[in-house]
Tab-separated table of C-alpha atoms in Angstrom:
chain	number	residue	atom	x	y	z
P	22	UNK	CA	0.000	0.000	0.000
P	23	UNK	CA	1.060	4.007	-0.363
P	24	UNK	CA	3.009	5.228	2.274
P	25	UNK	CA	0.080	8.053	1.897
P	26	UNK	CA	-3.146	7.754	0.339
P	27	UNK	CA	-6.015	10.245	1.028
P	28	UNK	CA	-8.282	12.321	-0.072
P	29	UNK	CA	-7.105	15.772	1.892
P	30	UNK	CA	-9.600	17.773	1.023
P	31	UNK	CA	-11.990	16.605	-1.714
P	32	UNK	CA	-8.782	15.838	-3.744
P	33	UNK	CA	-8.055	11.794	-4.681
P	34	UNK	CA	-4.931	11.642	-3.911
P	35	UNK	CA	-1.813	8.450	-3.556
P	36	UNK	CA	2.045	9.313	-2.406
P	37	UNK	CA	5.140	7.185	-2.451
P	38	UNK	CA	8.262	8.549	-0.676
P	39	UNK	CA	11.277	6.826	-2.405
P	40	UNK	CA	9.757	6.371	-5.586
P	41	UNK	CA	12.942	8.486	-7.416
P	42	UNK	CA	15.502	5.747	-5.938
P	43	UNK	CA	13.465	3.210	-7.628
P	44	UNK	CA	15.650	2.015	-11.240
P	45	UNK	CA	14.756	-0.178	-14.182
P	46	UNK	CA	16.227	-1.361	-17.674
P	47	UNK	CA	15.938	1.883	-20.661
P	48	UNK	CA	14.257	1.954	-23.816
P	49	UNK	CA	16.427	0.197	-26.406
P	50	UNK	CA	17.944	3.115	-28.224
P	51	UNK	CA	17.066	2.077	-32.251
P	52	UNK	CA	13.568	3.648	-31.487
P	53	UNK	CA	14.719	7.139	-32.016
P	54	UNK	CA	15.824	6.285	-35.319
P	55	UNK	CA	13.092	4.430	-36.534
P	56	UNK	CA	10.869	7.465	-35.932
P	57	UNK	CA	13.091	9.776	-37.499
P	58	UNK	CA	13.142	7.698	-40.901
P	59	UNK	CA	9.353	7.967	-40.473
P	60	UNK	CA	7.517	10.485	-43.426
P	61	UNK	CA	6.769	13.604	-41.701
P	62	UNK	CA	8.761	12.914	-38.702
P	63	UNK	CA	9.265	15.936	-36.383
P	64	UNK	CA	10.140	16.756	-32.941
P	65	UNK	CA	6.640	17.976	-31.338
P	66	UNK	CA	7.446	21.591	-29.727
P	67	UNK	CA	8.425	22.196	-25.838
P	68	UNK	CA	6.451	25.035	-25.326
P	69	UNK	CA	7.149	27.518	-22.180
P	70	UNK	CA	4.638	29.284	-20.411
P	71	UNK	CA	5.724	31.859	-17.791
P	72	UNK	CA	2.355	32.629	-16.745
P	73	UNK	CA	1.987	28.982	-15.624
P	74	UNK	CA	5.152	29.113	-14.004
P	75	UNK	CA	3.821	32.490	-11.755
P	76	UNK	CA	0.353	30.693	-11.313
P	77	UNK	CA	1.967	27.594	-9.728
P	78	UNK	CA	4.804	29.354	-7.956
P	79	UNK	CA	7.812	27.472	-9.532
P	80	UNK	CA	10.633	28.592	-11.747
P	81	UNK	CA	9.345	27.201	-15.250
P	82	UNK	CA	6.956	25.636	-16.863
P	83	UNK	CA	7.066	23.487	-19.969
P	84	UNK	CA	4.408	21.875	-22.652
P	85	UNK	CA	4.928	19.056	-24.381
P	86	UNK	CA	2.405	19.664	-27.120
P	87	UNK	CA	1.298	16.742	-29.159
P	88	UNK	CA	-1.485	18.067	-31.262
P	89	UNK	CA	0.365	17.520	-34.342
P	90	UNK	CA	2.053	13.858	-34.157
P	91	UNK	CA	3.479	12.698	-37.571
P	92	UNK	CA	0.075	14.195	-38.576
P	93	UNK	CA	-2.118	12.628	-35.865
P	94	UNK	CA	-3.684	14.660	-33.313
P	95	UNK	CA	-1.801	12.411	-30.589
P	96	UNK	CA	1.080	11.253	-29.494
P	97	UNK	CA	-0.155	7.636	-30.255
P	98	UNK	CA	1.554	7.076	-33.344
P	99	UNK	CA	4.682	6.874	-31.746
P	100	UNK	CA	4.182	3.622	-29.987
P	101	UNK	CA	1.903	2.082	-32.437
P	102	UNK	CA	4.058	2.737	-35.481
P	103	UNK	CA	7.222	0.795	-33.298
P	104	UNK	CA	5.072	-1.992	-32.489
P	105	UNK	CA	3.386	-2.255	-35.770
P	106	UNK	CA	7.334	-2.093	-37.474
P	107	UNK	CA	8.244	-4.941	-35.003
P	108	UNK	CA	5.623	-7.162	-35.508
P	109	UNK	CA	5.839	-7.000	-38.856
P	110	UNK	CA	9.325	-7.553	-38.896
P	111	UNK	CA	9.103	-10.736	-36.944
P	112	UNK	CA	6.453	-12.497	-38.964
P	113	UNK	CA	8.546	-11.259	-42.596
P	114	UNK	CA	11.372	-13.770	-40.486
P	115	UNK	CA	9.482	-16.140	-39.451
P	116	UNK	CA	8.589	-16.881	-43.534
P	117	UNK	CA	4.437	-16.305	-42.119
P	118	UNK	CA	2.122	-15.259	-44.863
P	119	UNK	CA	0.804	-11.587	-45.340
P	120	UNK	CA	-1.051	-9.520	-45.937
P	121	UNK	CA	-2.124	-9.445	-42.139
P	122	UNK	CA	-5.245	-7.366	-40.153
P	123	UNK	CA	-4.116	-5.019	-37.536
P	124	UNK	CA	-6.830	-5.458	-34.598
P	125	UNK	CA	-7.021	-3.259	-31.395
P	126	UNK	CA	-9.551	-1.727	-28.887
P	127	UNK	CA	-9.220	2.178	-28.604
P	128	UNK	CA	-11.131	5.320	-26.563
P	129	UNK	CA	-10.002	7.025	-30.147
P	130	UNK	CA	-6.130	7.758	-30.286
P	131	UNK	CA	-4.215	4.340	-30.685
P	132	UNK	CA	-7.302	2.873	-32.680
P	133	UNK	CA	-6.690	5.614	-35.130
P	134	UNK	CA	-2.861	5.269	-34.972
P	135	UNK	CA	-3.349	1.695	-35.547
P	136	UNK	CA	-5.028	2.592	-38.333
P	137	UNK	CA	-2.772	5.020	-40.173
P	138	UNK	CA	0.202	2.495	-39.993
P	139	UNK	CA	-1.862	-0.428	-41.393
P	140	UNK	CA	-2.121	1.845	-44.241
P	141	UNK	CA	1.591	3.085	-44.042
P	142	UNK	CA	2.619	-0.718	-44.020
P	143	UNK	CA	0.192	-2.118	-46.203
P	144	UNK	CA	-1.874	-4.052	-43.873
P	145	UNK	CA	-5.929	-3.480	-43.049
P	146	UNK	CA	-6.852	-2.789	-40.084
P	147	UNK	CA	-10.118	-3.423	-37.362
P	148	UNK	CA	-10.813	-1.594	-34.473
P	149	UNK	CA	-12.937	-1.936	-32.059
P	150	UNK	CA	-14.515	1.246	-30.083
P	151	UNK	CA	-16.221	1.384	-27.000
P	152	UNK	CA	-19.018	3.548	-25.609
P	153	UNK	CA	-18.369	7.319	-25.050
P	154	UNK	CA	-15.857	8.047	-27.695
P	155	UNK	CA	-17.860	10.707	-29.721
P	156	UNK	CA	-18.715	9.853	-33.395
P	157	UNK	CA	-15.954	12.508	-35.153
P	158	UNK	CA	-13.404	10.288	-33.265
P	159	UNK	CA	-14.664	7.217	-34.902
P	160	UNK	CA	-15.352	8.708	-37.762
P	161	UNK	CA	-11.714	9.781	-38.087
P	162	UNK	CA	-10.509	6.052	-37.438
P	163	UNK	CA	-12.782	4.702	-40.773
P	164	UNK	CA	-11.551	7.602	-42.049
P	165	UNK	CA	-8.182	6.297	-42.174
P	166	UNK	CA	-9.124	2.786	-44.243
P	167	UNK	CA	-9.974	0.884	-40.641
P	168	UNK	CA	-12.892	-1.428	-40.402
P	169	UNK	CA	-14.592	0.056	-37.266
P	170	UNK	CA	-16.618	-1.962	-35.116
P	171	UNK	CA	-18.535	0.015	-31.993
P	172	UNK	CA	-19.063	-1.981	-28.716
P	173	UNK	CA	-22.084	-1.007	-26.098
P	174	UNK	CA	-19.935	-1.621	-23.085
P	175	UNK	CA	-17.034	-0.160	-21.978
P	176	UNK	CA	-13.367	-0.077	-22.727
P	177	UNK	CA	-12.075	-3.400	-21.599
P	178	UNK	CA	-15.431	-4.935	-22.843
P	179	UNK	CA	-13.725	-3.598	-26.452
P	180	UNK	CA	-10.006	-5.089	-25.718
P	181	UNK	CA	-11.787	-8.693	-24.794
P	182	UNK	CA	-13.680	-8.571	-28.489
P	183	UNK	CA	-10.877	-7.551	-30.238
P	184	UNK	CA	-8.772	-10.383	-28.618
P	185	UNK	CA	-11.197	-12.796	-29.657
P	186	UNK	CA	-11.256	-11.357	-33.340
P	187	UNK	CA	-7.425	-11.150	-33.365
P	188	UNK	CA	-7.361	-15.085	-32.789
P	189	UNK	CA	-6.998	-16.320	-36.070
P	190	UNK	CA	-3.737	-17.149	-38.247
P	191	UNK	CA	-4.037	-14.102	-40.435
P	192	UNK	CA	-4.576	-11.174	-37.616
P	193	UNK	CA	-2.341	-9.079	-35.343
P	194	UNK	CA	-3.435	-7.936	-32.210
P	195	UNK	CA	-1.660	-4.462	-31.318
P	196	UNK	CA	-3.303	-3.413	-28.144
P	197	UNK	CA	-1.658	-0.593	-25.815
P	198	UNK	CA	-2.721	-2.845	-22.866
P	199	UNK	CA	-1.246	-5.767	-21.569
P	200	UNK	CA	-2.276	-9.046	-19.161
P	201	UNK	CA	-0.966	-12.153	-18.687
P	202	UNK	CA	0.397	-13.834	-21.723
P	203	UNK	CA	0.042	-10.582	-24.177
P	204	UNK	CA	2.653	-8.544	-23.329
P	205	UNK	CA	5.517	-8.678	-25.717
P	206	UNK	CA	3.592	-6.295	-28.333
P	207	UNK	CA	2.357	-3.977	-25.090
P	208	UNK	CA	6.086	-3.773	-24.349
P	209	UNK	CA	6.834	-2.426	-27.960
P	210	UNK	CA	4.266	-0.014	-27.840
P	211	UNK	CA	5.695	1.638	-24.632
P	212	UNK	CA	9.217	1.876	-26.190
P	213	UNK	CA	7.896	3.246	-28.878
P	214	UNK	CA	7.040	6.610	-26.631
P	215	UNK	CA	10.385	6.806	-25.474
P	216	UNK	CA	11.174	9.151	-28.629
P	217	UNK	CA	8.912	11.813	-26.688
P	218	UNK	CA	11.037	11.622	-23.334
P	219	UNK	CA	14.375	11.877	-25.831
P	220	UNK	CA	13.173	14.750	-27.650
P	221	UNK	CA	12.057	16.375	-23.877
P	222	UNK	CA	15.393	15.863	-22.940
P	223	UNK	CA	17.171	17.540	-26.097
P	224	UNK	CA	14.630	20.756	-25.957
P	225	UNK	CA	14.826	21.221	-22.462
P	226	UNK	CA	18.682	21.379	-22.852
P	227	UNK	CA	18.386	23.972	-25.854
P	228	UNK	CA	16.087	25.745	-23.313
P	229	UNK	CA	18.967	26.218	-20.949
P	230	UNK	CA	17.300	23.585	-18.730
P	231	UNK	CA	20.070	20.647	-19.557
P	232	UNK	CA	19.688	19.626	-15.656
P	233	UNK	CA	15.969	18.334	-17.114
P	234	UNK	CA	12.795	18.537	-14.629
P	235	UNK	CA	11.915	18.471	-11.480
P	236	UNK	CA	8.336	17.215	-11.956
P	237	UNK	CA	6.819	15.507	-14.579
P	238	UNK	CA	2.862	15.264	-15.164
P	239	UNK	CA	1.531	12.272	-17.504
P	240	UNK	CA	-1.603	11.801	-18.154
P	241	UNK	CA	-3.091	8.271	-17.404
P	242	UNK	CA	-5.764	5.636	-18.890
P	243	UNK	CA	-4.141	1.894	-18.603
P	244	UNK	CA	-0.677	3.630	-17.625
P	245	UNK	CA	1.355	2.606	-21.227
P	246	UNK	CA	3.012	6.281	-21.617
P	247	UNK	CA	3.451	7.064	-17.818
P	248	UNK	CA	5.430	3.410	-18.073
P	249	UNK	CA	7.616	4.825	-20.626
P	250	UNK	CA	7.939	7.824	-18.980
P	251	UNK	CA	9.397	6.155	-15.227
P	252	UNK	CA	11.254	3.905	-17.973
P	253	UNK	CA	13.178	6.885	-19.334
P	254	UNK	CA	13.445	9.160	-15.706
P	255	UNK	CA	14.321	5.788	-13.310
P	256	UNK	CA	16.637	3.938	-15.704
P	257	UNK	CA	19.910	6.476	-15.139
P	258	UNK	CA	22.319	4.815	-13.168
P	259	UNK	CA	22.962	8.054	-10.754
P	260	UNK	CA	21.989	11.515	-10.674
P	261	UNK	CA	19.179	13.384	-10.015
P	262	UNK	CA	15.444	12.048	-11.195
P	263	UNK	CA	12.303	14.484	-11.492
P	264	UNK	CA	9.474	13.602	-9.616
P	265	UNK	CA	6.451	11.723	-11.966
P	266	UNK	CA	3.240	12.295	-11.307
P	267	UNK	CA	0.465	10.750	-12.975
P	268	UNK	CA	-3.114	12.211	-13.410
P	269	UNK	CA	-6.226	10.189	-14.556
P	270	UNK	CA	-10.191	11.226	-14.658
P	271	UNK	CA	-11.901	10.735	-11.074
P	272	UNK	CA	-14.831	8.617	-13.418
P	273	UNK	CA	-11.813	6.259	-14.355
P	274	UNK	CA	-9.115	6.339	-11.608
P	275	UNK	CA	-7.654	2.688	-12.007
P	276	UNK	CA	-3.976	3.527	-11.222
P	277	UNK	CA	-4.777	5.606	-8.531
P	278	UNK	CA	-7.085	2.730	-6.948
P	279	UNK	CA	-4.049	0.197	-7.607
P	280	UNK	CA	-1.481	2.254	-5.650
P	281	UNK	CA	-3.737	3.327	-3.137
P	282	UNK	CA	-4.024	-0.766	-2.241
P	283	UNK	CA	-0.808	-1.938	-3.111
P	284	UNK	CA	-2.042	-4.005	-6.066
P	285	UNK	CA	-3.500	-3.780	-9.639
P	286	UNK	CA	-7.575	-3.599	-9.281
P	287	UNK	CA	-10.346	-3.116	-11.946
P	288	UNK	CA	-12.680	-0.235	-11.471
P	289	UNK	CA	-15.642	0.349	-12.963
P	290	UNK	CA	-15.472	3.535	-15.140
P	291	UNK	CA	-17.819	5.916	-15.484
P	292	UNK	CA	-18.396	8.924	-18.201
P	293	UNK	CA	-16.020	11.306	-18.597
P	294	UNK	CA	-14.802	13.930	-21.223
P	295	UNK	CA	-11.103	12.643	-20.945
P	296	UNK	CA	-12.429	9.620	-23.131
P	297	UNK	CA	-8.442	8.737	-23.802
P	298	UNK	CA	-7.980	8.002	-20.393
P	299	UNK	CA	-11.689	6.174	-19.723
P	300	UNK	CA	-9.775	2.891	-18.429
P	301	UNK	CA	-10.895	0.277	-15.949
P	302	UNK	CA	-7.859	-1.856	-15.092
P	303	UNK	CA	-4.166	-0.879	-15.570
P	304	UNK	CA	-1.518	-3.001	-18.056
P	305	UNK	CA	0.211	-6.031	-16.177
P	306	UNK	CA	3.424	-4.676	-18.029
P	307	UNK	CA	3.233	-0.950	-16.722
P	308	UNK	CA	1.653	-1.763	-13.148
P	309	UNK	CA	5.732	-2.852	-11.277
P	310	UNK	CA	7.027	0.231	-13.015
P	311	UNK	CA	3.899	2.673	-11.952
P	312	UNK	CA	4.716	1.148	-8.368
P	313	UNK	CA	8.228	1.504	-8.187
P	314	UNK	CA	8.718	5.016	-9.843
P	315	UNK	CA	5.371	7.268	-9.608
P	316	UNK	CA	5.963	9.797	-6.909
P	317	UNK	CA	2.488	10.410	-6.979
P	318	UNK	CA	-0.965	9.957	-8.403
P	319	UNK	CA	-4.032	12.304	-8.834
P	320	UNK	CA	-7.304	12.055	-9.748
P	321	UNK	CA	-9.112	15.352	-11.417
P	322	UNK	CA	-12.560	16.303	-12.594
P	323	UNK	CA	-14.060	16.687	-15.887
P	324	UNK	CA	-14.657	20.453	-15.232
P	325	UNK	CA	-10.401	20.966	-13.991
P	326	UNK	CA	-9.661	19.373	-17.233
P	327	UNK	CA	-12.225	21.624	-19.124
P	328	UNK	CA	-10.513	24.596	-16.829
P	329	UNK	CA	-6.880	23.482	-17.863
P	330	UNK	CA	-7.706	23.018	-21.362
P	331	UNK	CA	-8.989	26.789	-21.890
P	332	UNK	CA	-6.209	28.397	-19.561
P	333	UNK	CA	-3.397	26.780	-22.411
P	334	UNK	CA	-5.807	27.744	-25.175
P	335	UNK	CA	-5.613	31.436	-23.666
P	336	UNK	CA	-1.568	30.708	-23.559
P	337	UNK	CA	-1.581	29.145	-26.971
P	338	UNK	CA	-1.125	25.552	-26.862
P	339	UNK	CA	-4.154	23.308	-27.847
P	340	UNK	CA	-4.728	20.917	-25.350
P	341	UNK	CA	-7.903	18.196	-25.771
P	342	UNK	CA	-8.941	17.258	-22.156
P	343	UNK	CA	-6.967	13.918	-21.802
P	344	UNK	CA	-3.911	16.299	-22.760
P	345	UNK	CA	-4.829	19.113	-20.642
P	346	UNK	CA	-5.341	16.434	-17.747
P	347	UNK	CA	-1.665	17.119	-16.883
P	348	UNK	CA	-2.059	20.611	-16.189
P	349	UNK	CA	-5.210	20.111	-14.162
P	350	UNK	CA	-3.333	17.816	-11.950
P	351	UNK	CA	-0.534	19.636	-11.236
P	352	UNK	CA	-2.835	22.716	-10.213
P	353	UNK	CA	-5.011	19.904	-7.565
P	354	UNK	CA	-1.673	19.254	-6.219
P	355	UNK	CA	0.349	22.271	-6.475
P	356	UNK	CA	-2.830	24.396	-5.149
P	357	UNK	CA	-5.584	24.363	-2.305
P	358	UNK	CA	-5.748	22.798	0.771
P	359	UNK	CA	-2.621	20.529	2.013
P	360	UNK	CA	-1.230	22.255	-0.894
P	361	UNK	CA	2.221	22.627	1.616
P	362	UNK	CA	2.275	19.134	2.085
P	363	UNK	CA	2.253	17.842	-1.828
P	364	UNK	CA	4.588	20.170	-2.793
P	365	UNK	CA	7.144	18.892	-0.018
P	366	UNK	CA	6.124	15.189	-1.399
P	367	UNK	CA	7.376	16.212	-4.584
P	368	UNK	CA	10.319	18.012	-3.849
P	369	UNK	CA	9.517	21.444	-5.513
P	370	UNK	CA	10.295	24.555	-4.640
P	371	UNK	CA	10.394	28.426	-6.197
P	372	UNK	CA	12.894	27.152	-8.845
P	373	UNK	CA	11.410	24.334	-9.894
P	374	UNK	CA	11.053	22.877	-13.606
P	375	UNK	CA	7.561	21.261	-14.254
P	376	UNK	CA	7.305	19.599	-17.478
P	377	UNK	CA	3.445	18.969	-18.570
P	378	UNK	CA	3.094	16.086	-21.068
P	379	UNK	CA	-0.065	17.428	-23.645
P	380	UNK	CA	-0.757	14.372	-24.640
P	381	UNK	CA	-3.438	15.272	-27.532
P	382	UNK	CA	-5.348	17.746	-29.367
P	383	UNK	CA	-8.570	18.759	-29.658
P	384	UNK	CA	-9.353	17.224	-32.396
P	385	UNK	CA	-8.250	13.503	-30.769
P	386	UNK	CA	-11.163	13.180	-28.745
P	387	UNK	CA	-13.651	15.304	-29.759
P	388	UNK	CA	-16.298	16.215	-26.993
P	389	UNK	CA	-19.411	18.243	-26.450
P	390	UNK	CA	-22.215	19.029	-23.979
P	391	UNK	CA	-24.829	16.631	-25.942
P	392	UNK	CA	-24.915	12.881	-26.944
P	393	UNK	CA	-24.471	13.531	-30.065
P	394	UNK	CA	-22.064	10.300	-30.463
């Protein structure tokens, strides 16, 4: 269990003290140049925000803005373009027939990235959506060549039917989720998003900020990119690590849940605008790492993320509410009551450097006040 879990306040709330001594294996290094040999590869901007900085009262704050991701609005295509490569790659060796189908379960993102590298590789594609993703997001995925098959349940009620459709001889699962005994392809998706932590590193540097962060905020749905993102920060040898902190929807707070127990639970989701991160149970593959390195673990409303999303909008970055997520939990947990008390968790002080992972655009998950889905 947390050294700390509570709610302090009305705010959801897990803390482990020791998490930055915790170290693990890094990313292979190939991945970075696999990405860049990818059409329309480029670096997604580091954006600073002063006002941000002033607001939270630290020294700087940085945006990670992936709104434009080799022309996705999300930073998906990273990890599904790796795994896709690899997979590939693997049955080309092993002499088995292709063409293959490319099967996965998304809330929108991956689904869609799944579905723009079937195309890249020459492959088809079928993805399976759940409830709650709104019909422009599933649109977008058919859009992009995939067959698209919509589920009435929720998320992991999608990732069991597209198992089961992925079963034959001539079909690849490529799901950003892992369990016991479907992990290797999992495990190339999260290296995959180790190209986002490398370029973080490189900007920040050009920034004059080569000592790197002190915080770190990743959004959170089965906990894929927050396991790359302890991957890259816990797997130096010596020096100084940032604190990670991960932020996930209060309707949908299965990491959270885990930590706050000391083991990997199911919860059942509810509705929620951050439809990215609308995720019952967290991967088998990321939960050791979310154990070992997460500092902390927050849990934020559908009206902080709509907050958070229109205060970068004002500063120029557009953020879709899974993506603004990370700014809405560092404000829960930088601000309000017991506020003194986090930031001492985390180690910040007036000089700090908070790095906010944007995770999508807009345009990823589209969302409005109707049903119009």
């Amino acid at each position: 269990m947390s050294e700390n879990a509570s709610s302090l306040g009305a705010l959801p709330w897990s803390v482990r003290p020791g998490a930055r001594t915790w170290r693990c294996a890094p990313a292979p290094a190939e991945v970075r140049d696999f990405h860049a040999a990818l059409p329309g590869y480029t670096p997604t901007p580091l954006t600073e925000l002063p006002p941000l900085a002033a607001e939270l009262r630290v020294g700087r704050v940085f945006v990670k803005d992936e709104s434009c991701r080799l022309g996705l609005p999300a930073f998906k295509a990273l990890g599904a373009s790796w795994a896709v490569h690899r997979a590939l790659a693997e049955r080309a060796t092993s002499g088995e027939p292709g063409p293959v189908t490319l099967v996965t379960a998304t809330d929108g993102n991956h689904g869609r990235a799944v579905a723009r590298m079937a195309r890249l590789f020459g492959q088809r594609a079928h993805v399976f959506v759940p409830r709650g993703v709104h019909r422009r997001a599933v649109a977008a995925i058919a859009a992009e060549g995939a067959r698209v098959t919509e589920v009435p349940g929720p998320y992991d009620e999608a990732v069991r039917l597209a198992a089961e459709a992925a079963a034959g001889p001539a079909a690849v699962l490529v799901q950003d989720t892992a369990w016991p005994g479907y992990e290797r392809i999992p495990g190339w998706i999260v290296e995959g998003y180790s190209t986002l932590c490398a370029e973080t590193d490189e900007q920040l540097a050009a920034e004059g900020a080569a000592r790197g962060p002190d915080l770190v905020s990743v959004p959170v749905g089965v906990g894929s990119l927050a396991q790359a993102v302890v991957t890259h920060y816990r797997s130096r040898p010596s020096g100084r690590t940032p604190a990670l902190l991960s932020v996930e929807p209060r309707a949908a707070a299965c990491v959270l849940e885990s930590l706050t127990l000391g083991a990997p639970v199911s919860v059942t989701t509810g509705d929620t605008a951050m439809a990215g991160l609308n995720c019952g149970t967290p991967s088998s593959i990321a939960w050791p790492y979310l154990r070992g390195g997460l500092d902390a673990a927050v849990a934020v409303s559908d009206p902080d993320s709509a907050r958070a999303a229109a205060r970068l909008a004002a500063l120029g970055v557009a953020s879709g509410p899974c993506g603004a997520a990370a700014l809405a939990g560092v404000r829960a947990a930088l601000t309000g009551g017991g506020a003194g008390e986090r930031r001492a968790a985390l180690g910040l002080g007036p000089s700090s450097v908070v790095v906010l992972l944007s995770t999508e655009g807009p345009a990823a998950n589209p969302h409005s006040a109707t049903t119009d889905r």
